[in-house]
XYZ file of C-alpha atoms in Angstrom:
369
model
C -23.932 -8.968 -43.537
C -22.677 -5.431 -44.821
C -24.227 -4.199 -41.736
C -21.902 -6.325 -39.768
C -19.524 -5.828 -42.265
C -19.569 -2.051 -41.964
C -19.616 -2.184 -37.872
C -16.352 -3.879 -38.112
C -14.709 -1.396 -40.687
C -16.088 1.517 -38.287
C -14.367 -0.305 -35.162
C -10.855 -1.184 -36.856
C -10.600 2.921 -37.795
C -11.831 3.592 -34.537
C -9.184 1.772 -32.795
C -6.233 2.605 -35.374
C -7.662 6.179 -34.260
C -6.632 5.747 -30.927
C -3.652 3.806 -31.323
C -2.212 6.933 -33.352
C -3.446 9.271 -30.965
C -1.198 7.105 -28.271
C 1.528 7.255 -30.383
C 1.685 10.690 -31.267
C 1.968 11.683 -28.105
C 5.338 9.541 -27.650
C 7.689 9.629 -30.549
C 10.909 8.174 -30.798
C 13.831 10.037 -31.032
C 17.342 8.027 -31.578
C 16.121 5.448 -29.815
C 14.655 7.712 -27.084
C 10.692 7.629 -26.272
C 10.296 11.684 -26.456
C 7.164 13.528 -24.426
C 6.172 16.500 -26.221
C 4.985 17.592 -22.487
C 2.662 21.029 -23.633
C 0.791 19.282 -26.123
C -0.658 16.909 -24.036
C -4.033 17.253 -22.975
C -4.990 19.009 -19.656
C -6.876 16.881 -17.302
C -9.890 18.312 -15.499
C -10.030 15.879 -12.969
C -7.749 16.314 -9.820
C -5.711 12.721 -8.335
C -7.796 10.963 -6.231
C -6.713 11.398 -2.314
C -6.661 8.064 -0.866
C -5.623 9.335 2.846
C -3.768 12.738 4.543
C -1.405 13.570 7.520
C -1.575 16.831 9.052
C 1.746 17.839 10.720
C 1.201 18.604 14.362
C 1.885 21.785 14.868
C 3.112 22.878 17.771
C 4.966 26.844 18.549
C 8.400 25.608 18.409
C 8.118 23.797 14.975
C 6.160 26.195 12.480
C 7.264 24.996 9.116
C 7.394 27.441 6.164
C 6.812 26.449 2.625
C 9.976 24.863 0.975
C 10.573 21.919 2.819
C 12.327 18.593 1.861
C 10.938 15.316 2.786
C 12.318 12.292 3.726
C 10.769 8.701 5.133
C 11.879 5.566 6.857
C 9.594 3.228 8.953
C 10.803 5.437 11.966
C 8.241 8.482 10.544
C 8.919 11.765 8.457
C 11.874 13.833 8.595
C 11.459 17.117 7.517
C 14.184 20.103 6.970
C 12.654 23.499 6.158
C 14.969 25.323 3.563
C 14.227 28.455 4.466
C 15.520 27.754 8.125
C 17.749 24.893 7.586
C 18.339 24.944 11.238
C 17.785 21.165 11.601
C 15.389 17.781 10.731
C 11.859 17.743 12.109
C 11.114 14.234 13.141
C 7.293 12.999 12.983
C 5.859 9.892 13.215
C 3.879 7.963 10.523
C 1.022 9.697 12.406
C 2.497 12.999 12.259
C 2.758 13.190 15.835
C 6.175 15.999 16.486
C 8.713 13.556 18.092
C 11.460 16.714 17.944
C 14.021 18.789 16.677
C 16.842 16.299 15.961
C 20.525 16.887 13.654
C 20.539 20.762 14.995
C 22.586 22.853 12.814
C 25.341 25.193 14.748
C 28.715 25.388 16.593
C 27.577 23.294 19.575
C 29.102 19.712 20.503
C 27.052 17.013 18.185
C 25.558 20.167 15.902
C 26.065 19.720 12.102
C 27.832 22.916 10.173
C 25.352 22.807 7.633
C 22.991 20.160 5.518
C 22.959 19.642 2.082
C 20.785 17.189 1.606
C 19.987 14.136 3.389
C 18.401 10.414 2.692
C 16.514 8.387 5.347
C 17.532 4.686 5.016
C 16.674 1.187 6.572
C 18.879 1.796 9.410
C 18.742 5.462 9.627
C 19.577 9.010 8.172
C 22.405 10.094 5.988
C 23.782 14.115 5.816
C 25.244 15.283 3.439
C 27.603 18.372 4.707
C 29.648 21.041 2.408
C 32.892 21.765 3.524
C 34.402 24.451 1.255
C 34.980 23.088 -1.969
C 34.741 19.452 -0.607
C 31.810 16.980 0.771
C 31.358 14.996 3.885
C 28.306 12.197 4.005
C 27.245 11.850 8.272
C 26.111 8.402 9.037
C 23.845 7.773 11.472
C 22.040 5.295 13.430
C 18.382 5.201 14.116
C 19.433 6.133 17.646
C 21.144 9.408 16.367
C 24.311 8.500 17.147
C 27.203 9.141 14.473
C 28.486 5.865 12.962
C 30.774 7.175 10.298
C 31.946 10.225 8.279
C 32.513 9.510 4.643
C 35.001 12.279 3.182
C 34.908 12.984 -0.337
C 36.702 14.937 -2.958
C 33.945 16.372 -4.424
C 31.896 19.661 -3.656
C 27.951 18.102 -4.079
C 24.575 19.990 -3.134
C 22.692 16.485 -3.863
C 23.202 12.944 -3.275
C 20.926 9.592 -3.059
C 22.381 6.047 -2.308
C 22.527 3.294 -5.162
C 21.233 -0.458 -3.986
C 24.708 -2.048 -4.413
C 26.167 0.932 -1.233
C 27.750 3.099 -3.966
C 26.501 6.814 -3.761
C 25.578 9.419 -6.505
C 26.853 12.738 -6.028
C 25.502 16.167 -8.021
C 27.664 19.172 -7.958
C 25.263 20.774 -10.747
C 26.335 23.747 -13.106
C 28.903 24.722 -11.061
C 32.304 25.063 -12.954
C 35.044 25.895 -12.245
C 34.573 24.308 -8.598
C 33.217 20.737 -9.932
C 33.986 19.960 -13.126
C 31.831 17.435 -13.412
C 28.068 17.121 -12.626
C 27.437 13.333 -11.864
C 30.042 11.436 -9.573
C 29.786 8.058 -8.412
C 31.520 7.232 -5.149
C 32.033 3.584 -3.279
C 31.053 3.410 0.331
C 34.834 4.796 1.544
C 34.210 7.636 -0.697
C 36.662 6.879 -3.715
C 35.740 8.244 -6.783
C 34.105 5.450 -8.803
C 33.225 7.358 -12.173
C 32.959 11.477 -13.314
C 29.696 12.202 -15.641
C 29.119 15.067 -17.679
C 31.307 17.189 -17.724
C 31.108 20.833 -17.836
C 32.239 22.125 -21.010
C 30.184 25.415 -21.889
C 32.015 28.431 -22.330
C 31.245 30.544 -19.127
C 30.886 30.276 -15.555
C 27.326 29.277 -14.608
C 26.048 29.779 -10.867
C 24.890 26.399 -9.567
C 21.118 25.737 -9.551
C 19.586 25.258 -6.411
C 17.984 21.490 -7.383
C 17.497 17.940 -5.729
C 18.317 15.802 -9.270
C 17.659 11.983 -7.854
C 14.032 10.677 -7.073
C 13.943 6.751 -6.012
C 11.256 4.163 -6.954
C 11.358 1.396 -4.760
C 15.390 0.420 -5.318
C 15.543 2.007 -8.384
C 17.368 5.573 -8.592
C 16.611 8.221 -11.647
C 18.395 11.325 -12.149
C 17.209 14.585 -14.237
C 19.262 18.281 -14.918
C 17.956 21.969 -14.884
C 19.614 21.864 -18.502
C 19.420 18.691 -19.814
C 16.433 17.373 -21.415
C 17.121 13.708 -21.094
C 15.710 11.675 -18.418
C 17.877 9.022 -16.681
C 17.778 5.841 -14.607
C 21.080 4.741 -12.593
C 22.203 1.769 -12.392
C 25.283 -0.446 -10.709
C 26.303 -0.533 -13.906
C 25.979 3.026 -15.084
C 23.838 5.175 -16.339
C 20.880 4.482 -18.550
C 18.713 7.205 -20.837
C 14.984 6.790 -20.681
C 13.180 9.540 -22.250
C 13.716 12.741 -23.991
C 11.555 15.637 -22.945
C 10.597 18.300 -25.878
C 10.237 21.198 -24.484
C 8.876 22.759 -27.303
C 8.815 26.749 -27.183
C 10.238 26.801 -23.861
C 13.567 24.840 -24.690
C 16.508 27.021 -23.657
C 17.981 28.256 -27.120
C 21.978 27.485 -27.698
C 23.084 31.060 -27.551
C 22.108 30.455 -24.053
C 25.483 28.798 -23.296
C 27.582 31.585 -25.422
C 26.594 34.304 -22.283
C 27.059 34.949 -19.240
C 24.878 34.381 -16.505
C 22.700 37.342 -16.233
C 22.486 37.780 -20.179
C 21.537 34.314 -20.448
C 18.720 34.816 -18.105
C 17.164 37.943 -19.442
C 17.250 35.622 -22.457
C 15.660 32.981 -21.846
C 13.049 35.067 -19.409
C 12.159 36.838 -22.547
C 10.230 33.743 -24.215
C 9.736 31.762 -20.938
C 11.897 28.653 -19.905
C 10.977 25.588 -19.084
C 13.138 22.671 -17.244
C 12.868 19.017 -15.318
C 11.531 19.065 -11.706
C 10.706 14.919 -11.034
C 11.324 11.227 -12.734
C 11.050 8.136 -11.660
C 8.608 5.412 -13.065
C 7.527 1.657 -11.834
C 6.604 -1.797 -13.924
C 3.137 0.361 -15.161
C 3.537 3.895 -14.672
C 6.162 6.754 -15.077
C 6.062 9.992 -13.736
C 7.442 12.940 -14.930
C 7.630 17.091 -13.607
C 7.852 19.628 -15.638
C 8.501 23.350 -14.283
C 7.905 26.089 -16.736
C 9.139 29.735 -15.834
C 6.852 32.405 -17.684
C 5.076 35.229 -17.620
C 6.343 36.296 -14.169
C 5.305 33.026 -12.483
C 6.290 29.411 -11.650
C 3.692 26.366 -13.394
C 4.245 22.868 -12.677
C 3.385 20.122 -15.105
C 2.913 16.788 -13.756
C 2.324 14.054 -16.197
C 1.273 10.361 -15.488
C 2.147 7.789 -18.556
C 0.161 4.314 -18.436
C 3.277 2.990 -20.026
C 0.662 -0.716 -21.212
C -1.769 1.692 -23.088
C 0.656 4.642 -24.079
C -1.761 7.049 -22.141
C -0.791 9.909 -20.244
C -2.218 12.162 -17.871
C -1.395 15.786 -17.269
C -2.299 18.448 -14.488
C -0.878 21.785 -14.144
C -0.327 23.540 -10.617
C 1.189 26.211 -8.745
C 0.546 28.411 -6.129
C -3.117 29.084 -7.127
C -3.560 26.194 -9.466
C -4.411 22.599 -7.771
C -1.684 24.138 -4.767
C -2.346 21.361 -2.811
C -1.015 18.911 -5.681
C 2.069 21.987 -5.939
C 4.721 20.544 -4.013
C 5.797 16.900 -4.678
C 7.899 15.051 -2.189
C 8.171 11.690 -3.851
C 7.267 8.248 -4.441
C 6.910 6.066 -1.314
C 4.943 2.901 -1.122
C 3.709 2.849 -4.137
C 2.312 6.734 -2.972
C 2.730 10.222 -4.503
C 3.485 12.430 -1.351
C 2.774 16.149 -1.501
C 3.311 18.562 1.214
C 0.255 21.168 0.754
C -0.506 23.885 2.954
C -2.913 24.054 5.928
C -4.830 26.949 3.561
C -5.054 25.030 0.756
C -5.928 21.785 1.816
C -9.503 23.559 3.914
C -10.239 25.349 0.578
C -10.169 22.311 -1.684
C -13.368 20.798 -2.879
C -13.432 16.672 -2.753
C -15.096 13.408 -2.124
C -12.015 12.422 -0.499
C -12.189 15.633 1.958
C -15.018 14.699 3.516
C -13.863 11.483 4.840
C -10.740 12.832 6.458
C -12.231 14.432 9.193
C -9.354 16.720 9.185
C -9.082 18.758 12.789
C -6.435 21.576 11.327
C -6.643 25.642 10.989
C -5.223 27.684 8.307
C -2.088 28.444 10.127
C -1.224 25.521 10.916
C 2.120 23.058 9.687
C 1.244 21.401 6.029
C -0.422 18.365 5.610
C 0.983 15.300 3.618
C -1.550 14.308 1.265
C -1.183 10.366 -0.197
C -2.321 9.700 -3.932
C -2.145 6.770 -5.597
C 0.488 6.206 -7.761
């Protein structure tokens, strides 16, 4: 009996042990859920890759490294930043179907891109035109269906379920005076969010700030901490991230731009990269900027068992888990070099039967969210 007795005893402070040990990694914070993001435990253990897509490279469409990603059930669509010439179409085989949305001074070229969303009926470009925007509809033939004017200057957008858009002009005062603006269909103003009230001029950070989840929309800042989720009806907080030594410090704000930098280089910085989350899971990215290099800390909460799962990449850390394109049927995308992907060591590698060489376009490799 005091055997049985004693069993019991040891399994109630076993599991009280691990229920704390959940909850200290999420405290609450006025009402917020906080992630103390560098004290979490590194995971040894890679994601598991469930399938990959190389890119078909061909000489006339050699992407680079920073590339932004975009899906519909038409394929991939693919602008290279450091060209931003024009969208690379593929198809969900990633089979090259073209060059399409050319950027230039030519009859049906774009003056520039932005940013762009792939929809249900086709792609959406986001153009700057001086200190004002312009969003390109356009069909899944190509062919322009509207242009959407608005009085806003925005280097990011994303599209909310009920047709409304969400607009991000960033840190950039005095040209947008606000960071977050919501704008109907015709391109009205709708509502103005945060507003930029620090003392000097900041140069705008070079940031995509929305990641979708299914309909859902979420939202993130270089500067801000908090963790969003927008809404029809507005916009709702969803976790704090503590940043711990790597928080930008509030002298920050009292000097200018390069002072603030040498700053906050001095100690490291760190800042949000990704957020979006499901019924189960939520995923958050963490970029820290120290020591002369660029980390990325991806975490994975099991949001029924308070768990969470971190891994740490860059460049030569887990590069092929590096670049994250998003969340898309029910997937984590990332868009990992040729290199990288024949020097990583996996079960999952040797089923792909992967036909690609070292130079080659990336490949997109699928994880399960």
């Amino acid at each position: 009996m005091k055997r049985k007795l004693l069993s019991a005893f040891i399994l109630i402070i076993g599991s009280s042990v691990l229920l704390l040990s959940c909850k200290e990694k999420i405290q609450k914070k006025n009402g917020l859920r906080v992630i103390a993001f560098n004290s979490i435990k590194v995971s040894k253990d890679p994601y598991t890759i469930e399938k990959m897509i190389p890119l078909e490279t061909r000489e006339d469409n050699l992407l680079k490294e920073f590339l932004l990603l975009r899906a519909n059930d038409k394929g991939f669509f693919i602008l290279d930043k450091e060209k931003n010439d024009a969208i690379h179409h593929f198809d969900t085989n990633g089979n090259y179907l073209g060059r399409i949305l050319e950027i230039g001074e030519g009859p049906e070229m774009l003056p520039n891109i932005n940013d762009f969303i792939a929809t249900d009926r086709g792609l959406e470009i986001l153009i700057g035109k001086g200190d004002q925007s312009e969003i390109w509809v356009y069909d899944h033939e190509l062919s322009l269906a509207q242009k959407i004017a608005l009085d806003y200057l925005a280097f990011t957008f994303s599209k909310l379920p009920n047709g409304n858009y969400a607009l991000c002009g960033g840190y950039n005062k005095p040209i947008v005076m606000h960071r977050l603006v919501i704008s109907d269909p015709e391109g009205n103003k709708v509502e103005e969010l945060f507003p930029n009230e620090y003392s000097n001029d900041l140069l705008p950070v070079g940031e995509h700030n929305f990641n979708s989840s299914n309909s859902d929309l979420y939202y993130h800042e270089f500067y801000n901490s908090t963790l969003f989720e927008l809404k029809g009806e507005g916009l709702s907080p969803r976790y704090e991230l503590d940043m711990g030594k790597y928080r930008i410090p509030d002298e920050y704000w009292d000097l200018d731009w390069m002072q603030g930098f040498e700053l906050i280089s001095k100690n490291g910085f760190a800042f949000p990269s990704h957020f979006f989350e499901t019924e189960d899971r939520a995923f958050f990215g963490v970029n820290v900027q120290a020591d002369m290099q660029l980390v990325n800390h991806q975490l994975i909460l099991d949001k029924k068992t308070g768990e969470i799962k971190r891994l740490i990449t860059s460049n030569g850390n887990n590069p092929v888990f590096y670049q994250l394109a998003g969340l898309f049927d029910e997937h984590l995308i990332f868009i990992a070099q040729a290199k990288d992907v024949l020097t990583f060591e996996s079960k999952a590698m040797e089923k792909q039967d992967l036909n690609i060489e070292a130079q080659d376009n990336p490949v997109l490799v699928f994880v399960k969210f």
